[in-house]
Short mmCIF file of C-alpha atoms in Angstrom, two decimals:
data_model
loop_
_atom_site.label_atom_id
_atom_site.label_comp_id
_atom_site.label_asym_id
_atom_site.label_seq_id
_atom_site.Cartn_x
_atom_site.Cartn_y
_atom_site.Cartn_z
CA UNK A 1169 130.17 107.74 235.14
CA UNK A 1170 126.96 105.95 235.52
CA UNK A 1171 123.63 107.78 234.54
CA UNK A 1172 120.52 106.34 235.62
CA UNK A 1173 117.67 106.18 233.15
CA UNK A 1174 114.94 108.22 234.47
CA UNK A 1175 112.47 108.30 231.56
CA UNK A 1176 109.15 109.77 232.18
CA UNK A 1177 106.17 107.74 231.42
CA UNK A 1178 104.56 108.17 228.18
CA UNK A 1179 101.91 110.25 227.84
CA UNK A 1180 98.66 108.71 227.46
CA UNK A 1181 95.12 110.10 227.11
CA UNK A 1182 93.97 113.40 225.12
CA UNK A 1183 94.89 115.69 227.64
CA UNK A 1184 97.60 118.08 226.21
CA UNK A 1185 101.17 118.17 227.97
CA UNK A 1186 102.31 121.32 229.37
CA UNK A 1187 105.81 120.57 230.44
CA UNK A 1188 108.27 118.02 229.13
CA UNK A 1189 111.59 117.66 230.82
CA UNK A 1190 113.88 115.17 229.15
CA UNK A 1191 117.07 113.67 230.40
CA UNK A 1192 118.07 116.82 232.31
CA UNK A 1193 121.72 116.87 233.58
CA UNK A 1194 123.44 119.57 235.75
CA UNK A 1195 127.22 119.48 236.76
CA UNK A 1196 128.90 121.93 238.87
CA UNK A 1197 132.73 122.31 238.90
CA UNK A 1198 134.16 122.81 242.34
CA UNK A 1199 137.50 124.55 243.22
CA UNK A 1200 140.48 122.64 242.58
CA UNK A 1201 141.90 120.76 245.62
CA UNK A 1202 145.10 120.10 243.85
CA UNK A 1203 147.03 122.23 241.09
CA UNK A 1204 147.78 118.75 239.34
CA UNK A 1205 144.40 116.99 239.29
CA UNK A 1206 141.34 117.90 237.57
CA UNK A 1207 138.93 120.19 239.39
CA UNK A 1208 135.99 117.78 241.09
CA UNK A 1209 132.38 117.88 239.85
CA UNK A 1210 129.06 117.65 241.52
CA UNK A 1211 126.49 115.73 239.65
CA UNK A 1212 123.13 117.84 240.70
CA UNK A 1213 120.75 116.40 238.45
CA UNK A 1214 121.63 112.84 236.53
CA UNK A 1215 119.19 112.27 233.81
CA UNK A 1216 115.87 113.75 235.24
CA UNK A 1217 112.76 113.29 232.99
CA UNK A 1218 109.46 114.10 234.09
CA UNK A 1219 106.09 115.07 232.15
CA UNK A 1220 102.96 117.25 233.32
CA UNK A 1221 99.61 117.66 231.86
CA UNK A 1222 98.01 120.98 231.66
CA UNK A 1223 95.94 121.65 235.02
CA UNK A 1224 97.55 118.86 236.83
CA UNK A 1225 100.10 119.23 239.61
CA UNK A 1226 103.39 117.38 240.38
CA UNK A 1227 105.29 117.27 243.66
CA UNK A 1228 108.97 116.72 243.96
CA UNK A 1229 110.30 115.21 247.05
CA UNK A 1230 113.75 114.42 248.71
CA UNK A 1231 116.10 115.25 251.32
CA UNK A 1232 118.29 118.09 251.31
CA UNK A 1233 120.82 117.88 248.50
CA UNK A 1234 118.75 115.33 246.22
CA UNK A 1235 118.77 118.11 243.37
CA UNK A 1236 114.80 119.67 244.16
CA UNK A 1237 115.81 123.15 243.92
CA UNK A 1238 118.40 122.72 241.23
CA UNK A 1239 115.57 120.78 239.23
CA UNK A 1240 113.01 123.96 240.01
CA UNK A 1241 116.17 126.40 238.41
CA UNK A 1242 116.48 124.54 235.41
CA UNK A 1243 112.67 124.20 234.75
CA UNK A 1244 112.22 128.06 235.18
CA UNK A 1245 115.25 128.51 232.87
CA UNK A 1246 117.23 130.28 235.53
CA UNK A 1247 120.13 128.08 234.72
CA UNK A 1248 121.20 126.47 231.77
CA UNK A 1249 121.74 122.83 232.42
CA UNK A 1250 124.55 120.77 231.10
CA UNK A 1251 122.26 118.58 228.69
CA UNK A 1252 118.80 117.65 228.01
CA UNK A 1253 115.86 120.00 227.38
CA UNK A 1254 112.76 121.57 229.21
CA UNK A 1255 109.94 122.20 227.01
CA UNK A 1256 107.09 124.12 227.92
CA UNK A 1257 104.00 124.23 225.39
CA UNK A 1258 106.29 122.76 222.87
CA UNK A 1259 109.22 125.60 223.36
CA UNK A 1260 112.46 124.23 224.38
CA UNK A 1261 113.13 126.99 227.07
CA UNK A 1262 116.90 126.75 226.89
CA UNK A 1263 117.28 127.28 223.40
CA UNK A 1264 114.96 130.48 223.07
CA UNK A 1265 116.63 133.59 222.38
CA UNK A 1266 116.70 136.02 225.28
CA UNK A 1267 113.74 138.35 224.03
CA UNK A 1268 111.72 135.18 223.19
CA UNK A 1269 112.46 133.59 226.77
CA UNK A 1270 111.57 136.83 228.18
CA UNK A 1271 108.38 137.10 226.62
CA UNK A 1272 107.54 133.44 227.31
CA UNK A 1273 108.14 133.79 231.10
CA UNK A 1274 104.42 135.09 231.17
CA UNK A 1275 103.46 131.37 230.65
CA UNK A 1276 105.66 129.95 233.73
CA UNK A 1277 106.24 131.80 237.20
CA UNK A 1278 107.68 130.68 240.59
CA UNK A 1279 107.02 131.34 244.12
CA UNK A 1280 110.31 131.18 246.44
CA UNK A 1281 110.52 129.56 249.75
CA UNK A 1282 111.17 132.46 251.94
CA UNK A 1283 108.49 135.24 251.81
CA UNK A 1284 110.76 137.29 253.98
CA UNK A 1285 113.59 137.42 251.83
CA UNK A 1286 111.76 137.08 248.32
CA UNK A 1287 110.07 140.47 248.60
CA UNK A 1288 112.31 143.47 248.18
CA UNK A 1289 111.60 145.50 251.35
CA UNK A 1290 112.24 148.90 249.80
CA UNK A 1291 109.61 148.56 247.24
CA UNK A 1292 105.73 148.90 247.78
CA UNK A 1293 103.58 145.89 246.98
CA UNK A 1294 102.18 147.28 243.74
CA UNK A 1295 105.78 147.40 242.36
CA UNK A 1296 106.62 143.92 243.75
CA UNK A 1297 103.56 142.32 242.21
CA UNK A 1298 103.89 144.43 238.75
CA UNK A 1299 107.53 143.30 238.50
CA UNK A 1300 106.88 140.66 235.91
CA UNK A 1301 104.49 142.73 233.97
CA UNK A 1302 107.26 145.36 233.69
CA UNK A 1303 109.93 142.79 232.72
CA UNK A 1304 108.09 141.29 229.79
CA UNK A 1305 106.65 144.46 228.31
CA UNK A 1306 105.38 147.90 228.91
CA UNK A 1307 102.17 148.30 230.82
CA UNK A 1308 100.73 151.72 231.59
CA UNK A 1309 100.63 152.96 234.95
CA UNK A 1310 96.65 152.83 235.28
CA UNK A 1311 96.53 149.38 233.92
CA UNK A 1312 99.21 148.17 236.05
CA UNK A 1313 97.48 149.24 239.35
CA UNK A 1314 94.16 147.86 238.02
CA UNK A 1315 95.82 144.27 237.38
CA UNK A 1316 97.50 144.45 240.59
CA UNK A 1317 94.35 145.38 242.38
CA UNK A 1318 92.44 142.40 240.72
CA UNK A 1319 95.15 139.80 241.54
CA UNK A 1320 95.42 141.14 245.17
CA UNK A 1321 91.96 140.54 245.31
CA UNK A 1322 92.09 136.86 244.16
CA UNK A 1323 94.51 136.07 246.82
CA UNK A 1324 92.64 137.55 249.55
CA UNK A 1325 94.44 141.00 250.18
CA UNK A 1326 92.63 144.49 249.31
CA UNK A 1327 93.29 147.40 247.12
CA UNK A 1328 94.38 149.39 250.14
CA UNK A 1329 97.49 146.88 250.37
CA UNK A 1330 98.64 148.30 247.21
CA UNK A 1331 100.93 151.00 248.76
CA UNK A 1332 102.21 149.34 251.61
CA UNK A 1333 105.74 147.83 252.23
CA UNK A 1334 106.47 143.86 252.92
CA UNK A 1335 107.40 144.86 256.72
CA UNK A 1336 103.52 145.86 257.18
CA UNK A 1337 102.54 142.10 256.58
CA UNK A 1338 102.71 138.90 258.61
CA UNK A 1339 104.64 135.89 257.11
CA UNK A 1340 101.00 134.33 255.53
CA UNK A 1341 100.18 137.70 253.91
CA UNK A 1342 103.73 138.18 252.47
CA UNK A 1343 103.47 134.77 250.76
CA UNK A 1344 99.87 135.53 249.26
CA UNK A 1345 101.85 138.93 247.93
CA UNK A 1346 104.44 136.45 246.50
CA UNK A 1347 101.76 134.30 244.78
CA UNK A 1348 99.82 137.26 243.39
CA UNK A 1349 103.42 138.22 241.77
CA UNK A 1350 103.40 134.92 240.26
CA UNK A 1351 99.82 135.18 238.98
CA UNK A 1352 99.92 138.67 237.58
CA UNK A 1353 100.89 137.28 234.10
CA UNK A 1354 98.22 134.81 234.10
CA UNK A 1355 100.89 131.86 234.00
CA UNK A 1356 99.88 128.37 232.91
CA UNK A 1357 102.64 126.86 235.31
CA UNK A 1358 103.84 127.98 238.72
CA UNK A 1359 106.77 126.32 240.16
CA UNK A 1360 106.67 126.60 244.12
CA UNK A 1361 109.85 125.87 246.19
CA UNK A 1362 109.12 125.12 249.38
CA UNK A 1363 106.14 127.63 249.49
CA UNK A 1364 104.92 126.91 252.94
CA UNK A 1365 108.30 125.65 254.79
CA UNK A 1366 108.65 129.04 256.44
CA UNK A 1367 105.27 129.56 257.71
CA UNK A 1368 103.40 128.27 260.89
CA UNK A 1369 101.38 125.32 260.52
CA UNK A 1370 97.90 127.26 260.58
CA UNK A 1371 99.36 129.61 258.08
CA UNK A 1372 100.53 126.78 255.95
CA UNK A 1373 96.97 125.37 255.68
CA UNK A 1374 95.46 128.99 254.30
CA UNK A 1375 98.50 129.31 251.73
CA UNK A 1376 97.72 125.53 250.62
CA UNK A 1377 94.01 126.30 250.31
CA UNK A 1378 94.73 129.37 248.47
CA UNK A 1379 96.67 127.48 245.97
CA UNK A 1380 94.11 124.85 245.57
CA UNK A 1381 91.41 127.31 245.07
CA UNK A 1382 93.46 129.07 242.42
CA UNK A 1383 94.15 125.98 240.48
CA UNK A 1384 90.26 124.99 240.56
CA UNK A 1385 89.51 128.72 239.51
CA UNK A 1386 92.19 129.38 236.69
CA UNK A 1387 93.24 125.72 235.59
CA UNK A 1388 96.86 126.32 237.19
CA UNK A 1389 99.47 123.83 237.07
CA UNK A 1390 101.75 123.57 239.85
CA UNK A 1391 105.56 122.16 240.05
CA UNK A 1392 105.69 121.83 243.93
CA UNK A 1393 109.23 121.43 245.46
CA UNK A 1394 109.10 120.23 248.82
CA UNK A 1395 110.42 118.06 251.82
CA UNK A 1396 107.00 117.88 253.34
CA UNK A 1397 105.26 114.70 252.22
CA UNK A 1398 101.98 115.85 253.72
CA UNK A 1399 102.10 119.00 251.85
CA UNK A 1400 102.57 117.26 248.16
CA UNK A 1401 100.07 114.61 249.34
CA UNK A 1402 97.41 117.23 249.75
CA UNK A 1403 97.99 119.46 246.81
CA UNK A 1404 99.65 116.93 244.12
CA UNK A 1405 98.19 114.45 241.35
CA UNK A 1406 101.48 112.97 240.96
CA UNK A 1407 104.90 112.79 242.99
CA UNK A 1408 108.52 112.18 241.84
CA UNK A 1409 110.81 111.06 244.42
CA UNK A 1410 114.47 112.39 243.98
CA UNK A 1411 117.84 110.86 245.32
CA UNK A 1412 121.08 112.32 244.45
CA UNK A 1413 119.88 113.97 241.35
CA UNK A 1414 117.94 111.17 240.13
CA UNK A 1415 113.89 110.49 240.04
CA UNK A 1416 113.91 107.02 241.92
CA UNK A 1417 110.00 106.61 242.04
CA UNK A 1418 107.09 108.31 240.57
CA UNK A 1419 103.19 107.72 240.65
CA UNK A 1420 100.20 109.00 242.37
CA UNK A 1421 100.26 110.01 246.01
CA UNK A 1422 98.19 107.11 247.30
CA UNK A 1423 100.55 104.66 245.16
CA UNK A 1424 103.56 105.93 246.69
CA UNK A 1425 102.28 106.39 250.26
CA UNK A 1426 100.46 102.97 250.48
CA UNK A 1427 102.34 100.96 248.03
CA UNK A 1428 105.92 102.57 247.90
CA UNK A 1429 107.89 100.70 245.60
CA UNK A 1430 111.68 102.15 246.37
CA UNK A 1431 113.35 101.70 249.94
CA UNK A 1432 114.30 105.20 249.81
CA UNK A 1433 110.68 106.29 249.47
CA UNK A 1434 110.04 104.10 252.50
CA UNK A 1435 112.87 105.79 254.47
CA UNK A 1436 111.26 109.18 253.79
CA UNK A 1437 108.07 107.83 255.15
CA UNK A 1438 109.30 106.28 257.94
CA UNK A 1439 111.00 109.56 259.12
CA UNK A 1440 107.67 111.42 259.06
CA UNK A 1441 106.87 112.05 262.75
CA UNK A 1442 104.20 110.07 264.32
CA UNK A 1443 102.72 110.51 267.78
CA UNK A 1444 102.80 107.10 269.55
CA UNK A 1445 101.75 107.48 273.32
CA UNK A 1446 103.22 104.46 275.52
CA UNK A 1447 105.58 103.49 272.97
CA UNK A 1448 109.39 103.54 273.13
CA UNK A 1449 110.89 105.62 270.19
CA UNK A 1450 112.50 103.22 267.66
CA UNK A 1451 116.23 103.94 267.20
CA UNK A 1452 117.60 103.65 263.96
CA UNK A 1453 121.62 103.43 263.09
CA UNK A 1454 123.11 106.61 261.42
CA UNK A 1455 122.76 106.38 257.73
CA UNK A 1456 125.47 107.18 255.18
CA UNK A 1457 124.83 110.24 253.24
CA UNK A 1458 126.35 109.50 249.70
CA UNK A 1459 128.38 112.11 247.90
CA UNK A 1460 127.20 113.73 244.42
CA UNK A 1461 131.02 114.04 243.68
CA UNK A 1462 131.78 110.52 243.90
CA UNK A 1463 129.98 108.36 241.03
CA UNK A 1464 129.24 104.88 241.12
CA UNK A 1465 128.40 102.17 238.40
CA UNK A 1466 125.64 100.81 240.49
CA UNK A 1467 122.70 101.83 242.42
CA UNK A 1468 123.47 105.47 244.29
CA UNK A 1469 121.11 104.19 247.14
CA UNK A 1470 123.01 101.09 247.83
CA UNK A 1471 125.08 102.19 250.66
CA UNK A 1472 122.01 103.09 252.50
CA UNK A 1473 119.69 100.27 251.45
CA UNK A 1474 118.92 97.39 253.57
CA UNK A 1475 117.65 95.32 250.47
CA UNK A 1476 121.08 95.93 248.48
CA UNK A 1477 122.94 93.09 247.13
CA UNK A 1478 126.21 92.73 244.86
CA UNK A 1479 123.65 93.21 241.84
CA UNK A 1480 122.58 96.63 243.19
CA UNK A 1481 126.15 97.65 243.59
CA UNK A 1482 127.30 96.84 240.13
CA UNK A 1483 124.05 97.60 237.92
CA UNK A 1484 122.21 100.78 238.01
CA UNK A 1485 118.49 100.09 238.19
CA UNK A 1486 116.49 101.74 235.65
CA UNK A 1487 113.07 103.04 235.81
CA UNK A 1488 110.17 100.58 235.14
CA UNK A 1489 106.83 100.28 235.52
CA UNK A 1490 105.31 98.36 238.78
CA UNK A 1491 101.79 99.34 238.44
CA UNK A 1492 99.32 101.78 236.39
CA UNK A 1493 101.24 105.08 236.40
CA UNK A 1494 103.77 103.86 239.00
CA UNK A 1495 107.52 103.71 237.99
CA UNK A 1496 110.34 102.66 240.22
CA UNK A 1497 114.16 102.53 239.83
CA UNK A 1498 114.86 99.62 241.97
CA UNK A 1499 115.85 95.84 241.58
CA UNK A 1500 113.74 94.76 244.68
CA UNK A 1501 110.67 97.03 244.09
CA UNK A 1502 108.44 94.11 244.26
CA UNK A 1503 109.86 93.02 247.64
CA UNK A 1504 109.54 96.63 248.74
CA UNK A 1505 106.02 96.80 247.89
CA UNK A 1506 105.09 93.80 250.25
CA UNK A 1507 106.25 95.49 253.27
CA UNK A 1508 103.44 97.04 255.28
CA UNK A 1509 102.10 100.31 254.15
CA UNK A 1510 103.49 103.59 255.81
CA UNK A 1511 100.55 106.17 254.71
CA UNK A 1512 101.22 109.74 255.43
CA UNK A 1513 98.36 111.53 257.46
CA UNK A 1514 97.78 115.16 256.53
#
C-alpha cells in the first residue's frame, strides 16, 4: 500500500496554531465477499496533514467520496482514526480521556449539512441550542435561557423564537439555529460540513455573510467542508483540495483558482458551470472514478490525468512547494501552472 506524503507546510510567523492534523489515516473494513479471503478495506483518509492558525479559515474541497466528511468527523473526534493525530490548542483529542474530551468540546463545535435533519423536531429551540451546554456541564435554567437568548440575537433571531419548534422556521432560519447551537459554548473552531448546500442561493448568501460577521466579531476559525468552490473562495483564507483521501493541493484561494498546480484542481474548476451564450457546450469524455479499496504504488489520479506518464504510475508524488504558501502533490505541477487560469466567479 502506498501512502502519499501530505505534509502540512511548516508554521511561519507569530500567530498561534489552533489546529494541527498530522498524518491522519482512516481505514474501514467492508463485509467479506469470500469466506477464504481477507475482508476488503476502504482507505478513506491516506496521510492527511493540515494546520490552521487561530482566527483563520480553511476550506476542504473535493468530489463526493474524496474523504471530506470523514476528515471532518475525525477532526471533531466523532471517529477514532486508524493512525495519526488531531491536536487542538496543543491537546491530542483522540488521546484525551472521555471526561476531558467532553470538557474540551466547548472549544470546537460543528454545523451539519442538513438544517432539516440536524435539528430534533420534538425539541424547542431553547433546548436544541442549549444542548452543548448541558453536555459539558450543569447550567441552571435561568442562565441557560439567558445565554440562548444572547446567541440567538447574534445570529439574527429573536428571544420569542426560543420556545418554538424547528418546523416553524424556514431553511435559512434553521441553519441560523444550528449556527447558534455551535456558538453557545464560545468555541475557537467551528467545523461546517456543507453548511449551505441544502439552501436556496439567496439564503446561502445570508448564511455565509452571517458566518463572516461572526468571525470578524469573535475571532472564530472555520474548517469549511464543501464541494462548492465559490463558497470556500468567499469565506476561506486557505484551501485544501482532497482526492481519494489525500490532500493533492493546498494554498490561498487566489493561487489555487488562478494558478492551480494539480490537474485535479483544474478539473474541479473546469466543472464549475459558466454561462457561455452562443457557444456550444464542450463535451468531455467520461472519466474513470478510482476506487478507495484498490491501492496503487503511484499517483492515485493517474488514471484520470491527461499529463500522466509511466513515472506517475510508478512513483507517488510528494507534496512540495510550488510558490509562497502553495503546495502540490503532482510530478507535473509546473506544467499545469502554465495553462490558462480558470478563476471561479462568486
